[in-house]
Coordinates of C-alpha atoms in Angstrom, one line a residue:
X1000 CA 5.6 -1.4 3.4
X1001 CA 5.3 -5.2 2.9
X1002 CA 2.1 -5.4 4.9
X1003 CA -1.0 -5.7 2.7
X1004 CA -4.7 -6.2 3.3
X1005 CA -7.1 -8.6 1.6
X1006 CA -9.1 -5.9 -0.2
X1007 CA -8.0 -3.2 -2.6
X1008 CA -9.9 0.0 -3.4
X1009 CA -10.3 2.7 -6.0
X1010 CA -9.8 6.1 -4.4
X1011 CA -11.1 9.4 -5.9
X1012 CA -10.8 13.1 -5.0
X1013 CA -13.7 15.4 -6.0
X1014 CA -12.9 19.1 -6.2
X1015 CA -16.0 21.2 -5.4
X1016 CA -14.8 24.7 -4.4
X1017 CA -11.8 26.9 -4.0
X1018 CA -10.7 30.2 -2.5
X1019 CA -8.2 32.8 -3.4
X1020 CA -5.5 33.1 -0.7
X1021 CA -1.9 34.0 0.0
X1022 CA 1.0 32.1 1.5
X1023 CA 0.7 34.2 4.7
X1024 CA -2.8 32.8 5.2
X1025 CA -1.5 29.2 5.5
X1026 CA 1.6 29.3 7.7
X1027 CA 1.9 30.3 11.4
X1028 CA 4.4 33.2 11.5
X1029 CA 3.5 34.2 7.9
X1030 CA 5.9 33.7 5.0
X1031 CA 9.0 35.7 4.0
X1032 CA 8.1 35.0 0.3
X1033 CA 4.4 35.9 0.4
X1034 CA 2.5 35.4 -2.7
X1035 CA -0.6 33.8 -4.1
X1036 CA -1.5 30.3 -2.7
X1037 CA -5.0 29.3 -3.6
X1038 CA -6.8 26.6 -1.7
X1039 CA -8.9 23.8 -3.1
X1040 CA -11.7 21.9 -1.3
X1041 CA -12.3 18.2 -1.8
X1042 CA -14.3 15.2 -0.7
X1043 CA -13.0 11.7 -1.3
X1044 CA -14.5 8.4 -2.3
X1045 CA -13.3 4.9 -1.6
X1046 CA -14.9 1.9 -3.3
X1047 CA -14.4 -1.6 -4.6
X1048 CA -16.4 -4.2 -6.4
X1049 CA -16.2 -7.9 -5.9
X1050 CA -16.5 -10.7 -8.5
X1051 CA -20.2 -10.9 -7.8
X1052 CA -20.8 -7.2 -8.7
X1053 CA -21.2 -6.2 -5.1
X1054 CA -18.8 -4.0 -3.1
X1055 CA -18.4 -1.2 -0.7
X1056 CA -18.5 2.6 -1.1
X1057 CA -17.2 4.9 1.6
X1058 CA -17.4 8.7 1.3
X1059 CA -14.8 10.7 3.2
X1060 CA -16.1 14.1 4.3
X1061 CA -19.1 15.9 2.7
X1062 CA -17.9 19.5 1.9
X1063 CA -20.0 22.6 2.3
X1064 CA -23.2 24.0 0.8
X1065 CA -23.5 26.9 -1.7
X1066 CA -25.1 29.0 1.1
X1067 CA -22.2 28.5 3.5
X1068 CA -19.8 29.2 0.6
X1069 CA -21.4 32.5 -0.1
X1070 CA -21.4 33.5 3.6
X1071 CA -17.8 32.6 4.0
X1072 CA -16.5 34.1 0.8
X1073 CA -15.5 30.8 -1.0
X1074 CA -16.0 30.0 -4.7
X1075 CA -18.5 27.2 -4.9
X1076 CA -18.1 25.2 -8.1
X1077 CA -20.5 22.3 -7.7
X1078 CA -22.4 20.3 -5.1
X1079 CA -19.9 17.5 -4.1
X1080 CA -22.7 15.1 -3.2
X1081 CA -24.5 15.6 -6.6
X1082 CA -21.1 15.1 -8.3
X1083 CA -21.0 11.6 -6.9
X1084 CA -23.4 10.6 -9.7
X1085 CA -20.4 11.1 -12.1
X1086 CA -19.0 8.0 -10.5
X1087 CA -22.3 6.2 -10.6
X1088 CA -22.9 6.6 -6.9
X1089 CA -26.3 7.3 -5.3
X1090 CA -25.8 9.0 -1.9
X1091 CA -29.0 7.3 -0.7
X1092 CA -27.2 4.0 -1.1
X1093 CA -24.1 4.9 0.8
X1094 CA -23.7 3.1 4.1
X1095 CA -20.7 4.7 5.6
X1096 CA -19.4 8.3 5.6
X1097 CA -16.1 9.1 7.4
X1098 CA -15.9 12.6 8.8
X1099 CA -12.2 13.5 9.4
X1100 CA -13.3 16.3 11.6
X1101 CA -16.3 18.7 12.0
X1102 CA -15.1 21.9 10.4
X1103 CA -17.7 23.5 8.1
X1104 CA -15.9 22.3 4.9
X1105 CA -15.8 18.7 6.0
X1106 CA -19.3 18.0 7.4
X1107 CA -21.7 20.3 5.5
X1108 CA -24.2 18.4 3.2
X1109 CA -24.3 15.5 5.7
X1110 CA -28.1 15.7 5.5
X1111 CA -28.0 14.6 1.8
X1112 CA -27.2 11.0 2.9
X1113 CA -30.5 9.4 3.8
X1114 CA -29.2 6.4 5.7
X1115 CA -25.5 6.5 6.0
X1116 CA -23.7 5.9 9.3
X1117 CA -21.2 8.7 10.1
X1118 CA -17.8 7.9 11.6
X1119 CA -15.8 10.3 13.7
X1120 CA -13.6 10.4 16.7
X1121 CA -15.1 10.7 20.2
X1122 CA -12.7 13.5 21.0
X1123 CA -14.1 15.5 18.1
X1124 CA -17.6 15.3 19.3
X1125 CA -16.5 16.3 22.8
X1126 CA -14.6 19.2 21.4
X1127 CA -17.5 20.7 19.4
X1128 CA -19.9 20.3 22.3
X1129 CA -17.4 21.5 25.0
X1130 CA -16.2 24.7 26.5
X1131 CA -13.7 25.7 23.8
X1132 CA -16.5 26.6 21.4
X1133 CA -17.1 29.9 23.3
X1134 CA -13.8 31.2 21.9
X1135 CA -14.0 32.6 18.4
X1136 CA -10.5 31.3 17.4
X1137 CA -11.9 27.8 17.7
X1138 CA -15.6 28.2 17.1
X1139 CA -15.5 30.2 13.9
X1140 CA -14.5 27.1 11.8
X1141 CA -17.7 25.2 12.7
X1142 CA -21.2 25.7 11.6
X1143 CA -23.6 25.4 14.6
X1144 CA -26.3 23.6 12.6
X1145 CA -23.8 21.0 11.4
X1146 CA -22.8 20.3 15.0
X1147 CA -26.4 20.1 16.1
X1148 CA -27.2 17.8 13.2
X1149 CA -24.5 15.4 14.3
X1150 CA -25.8 15.4 17.8
X1151 CA -29.3 14.6 16.6
X1152 CA -28.0 11.8 14.4
X1153 CA -26.1 10.4 17.4
X1154 CA -29.4 10.1 19.2
X1155 CA -30.8 8.2 16.2
X1156 CA -27.9 5.7 16.3
X1157 CA -26.3 6.9 13.1
X1158 CA -23.0 8.2 14.5
X1159 CA -20.1 5.8 15.1
X1160 CA -17.7 7.4 17.6
X1161 CA -14.2 5.9 17.7
X1162 CA -11.4 6.2 20.2
X1163 CA -8.2 6.1 18.2
X1164 CA -7.5 3.5 15.5
X1165 CA -10.6 1.7 13.9
X1166 CA -10.8 -0.7 11.1
X1167 CA -13.8 0.3 9.1
X1168 CA -13.4 -2.6 6.7
X1169 CA -10.5 -4.8 5.5
X1170 CA -8.1 -2.4 3.8
X1171 CA -9.7 0.8 5.3
X1172 CA -8.6 2.1 8.7
X1173 CA -9.2 5.3 10.6
X1174 CA -6.3 6.8 12.7
X1175 CA -6.6 9.6 15.2
X1176 CA -3.9 12.3 14.8
X1177 CA -5.3 15.5 16.4
X1178 CA -3.4 18.8 15.9
X1179 CA -5.7 20.8 13.7
X1180 CA -8.6 19.8 15.9
X1181 CA -8.4 17.5 18.9
X1182 CA -10.4 14.8 17.1
X1183 CA -8.9 15.0 13.6
X1184 CA -8.5 11.6 12.0
X1185 CA -6.9 10.4 8.8
X1186 CA -7.9 7.5 6.5
X1187 CA -5.5 4.7 5.4
X1188 CA -6.7 2.7 2.4
X1189 CA -5.2 -0.2 0.5
X1190 CA -5.1 0.4 -3.3
X1191 CA -3.5 -1.3 -6.3
X1192 CA -0.4 0.8 -5.6
X1193 CA -0.2 0.1 -1.9
X1194 CA -1.3 2.0 1.2
X1195 CA -2.6 5.5 0.5
X1196 CA -3.2 8.0 3.3
X1197 CA -6.0 10.6 2.9
X1198 CA -4.4 13.1 5.2
X1199 CA -7.3 15.6 5.1
X1200 CA -6.3 18.5 7.3
X1201 CA -3.5 16.7 9.0
X1202 CA -1.6 18.3 6.1
X1203 CA -3.4 21.0 4.2
X1204 CA -0.6 21.3 1.6
X1205 CA 2.3 19.1 0.7
X1206 CA 4.6 21.9 1.9
X1207 CA 3.3 21.7 5.5
X1208 CA 4.5 18.1 5.9
X1209 CA 7.6 18.4 3.7
X1210 CA 8.9 21.5 5.6
X1211 CA 7.3 20.8 9.0
X1212 CA 5.4 24.0 9.0
X1213 CA 2.1 24.7 10.7
X1214 CA -1.3 25.7 9.3
X1215 CA -2.8 28.8 11.0
X1216 CA -5.8 27.0 12.4
X1217 CA -4.3 24.7 15.1
X1218 CA -5.3 23.3 18.4
X1219 CA -2.0 21.6 19.3
X1220 CA 1.2 22.1 17.4
X1221 CA 3.0 19.1 18.9
X1222 CA 0.1 16.8 17.8
X1223 CA 0.2 18.5 14.3
X1224 CA 3.8 17.7 13.7
X1225 CA 3.4 14.2 15.1
X1226 CA 0.5 13.8 12.7
X1227 CA 2.9 14.4 9.8
X1228 CA 5.1 11.5 11.1
X1229 CA 2.0 9.3 11.5
X1230 CA 1.0 9.9 7.9
X1231 CA 4.5 9.0 6.7
X1232 CA 4.5 5.8 8.8
X1233 CA 1.1 4.6 7.5
X1234 CA 1.7 5.4 3.8
X1235 CA 3.6 3.2 1.4
X1236 CA 5.8 6.3 0.5
X1237 CA 5.6 10.1 0.6
X1238 CA 3.9 9.8 -2.8
X1239 CA 1.1 7.9 -1.2
X1240 CA 0.1 10.8 1.1
X1241 CA -2.7 13.0 -0.2
X1242 CA -3.1 16.5 1.5
X1243 CA -6.4 18.0 2.2
X1244 CA -6.4 21.3 0.3
X1245 CA -3.5 21.4 -2.1
X1246 CA -4.4 22.3 -5.8
X1247 CA -1.4 20.2 -6.8
X1248 CA -3.6 17.1 -6.2
X1249 CA -5.6 17.9 -9.3
X1250 CA -2.4 18.4 -11.3
X1251 CA -0.5 15.4 -10.1
X1252 CA -3.2 12.7 -10.4
X1253 CA -5.0 11.6 -13.6
X1254 CA -8.6 12.6 -14.2
X1255 CA -11.2 9.9 -14.3
X1256 CA -12.1 11.0 -17.9
X1257 CA -11.4 14.0 -20.1
X1258 CA -14.9 15.3 -19.3
X1259 CA -14.0 15.3 -15.6
X1260 CA -10.7 17.0 -15.9
X1261 CA -10.3 19.4 -12.9
X1262 CA -13.2 17.8 -11.1
X1263 CA -12.4 14.2 -10.2
X1264 CA -9.0 12.5 -10.1
X1265 CA -7.9 8.9 -9.3
X1266 CA -5.7 8.6 -6.2
X1267 CA -5.1 4.9 -6.6
X1268 CA -3.0 5.7 -9.7
X1269 CA 0.6 6.9 -9.2
X1270 CA 1.0 10.7 -9.3
X1271 CA 3.0 12.4 -12.0
X1272 CA 6.3 13.8 -10.9
X1273 CA 6.5 17.6 -10.5
X1274 CA 8.6 19.4 -13.2

């Protein structure tokens, strides 16, 4: 894409948990070649610094707590919010947190941001407070206290609800895609290598998008596959799309430092080629 924004950002993925799983867990209809397919859990950080030493830091999603991890049978490795300190980030100083959607693994820990404004799609808030939550197929992926927490913060004026595309800052835009949940959004960010798309759960794994397959937790399959095309349209290339749960992310992108290998990688750097 020739289009560029006036600001460029560093982008990081922080891995904080994982779970053992199989291919049949991740594809509607199962998989004829079933085998191990573990899942990683991430939050993301977008930041830049201007010539005066000031800049912007945006956190994308907030992960889940150790307590929720134990209850849901996940392997919790570290608190993702405490891990922000490895990047020199104080969560109490963060002004903006983007919530791609309100599933338990994307909104837990929200309470650890003392003054941030949370950005989500209006359709997502309507979904989690609407009639579909009485059905376990939809409701089990949400933590009630997280939803209640967002409602309370909304009354305090700390939730920005957006209807479709929203420019959070020059070089950072939110785009509604739906599919996985009705209000799922992705984040497009300008980096030194061009437009990067943080797909979150618009594509759990690279394979979902590459083979047009569907993750097992879905609200609308048509919107899900259309979301793949939106990611492709908004990214500079397929190599600029970052899926939400694929362990390959930690293998393809360089670590911030040797000490943070397997914990934090840079997404504004070009990925290594597989093989």
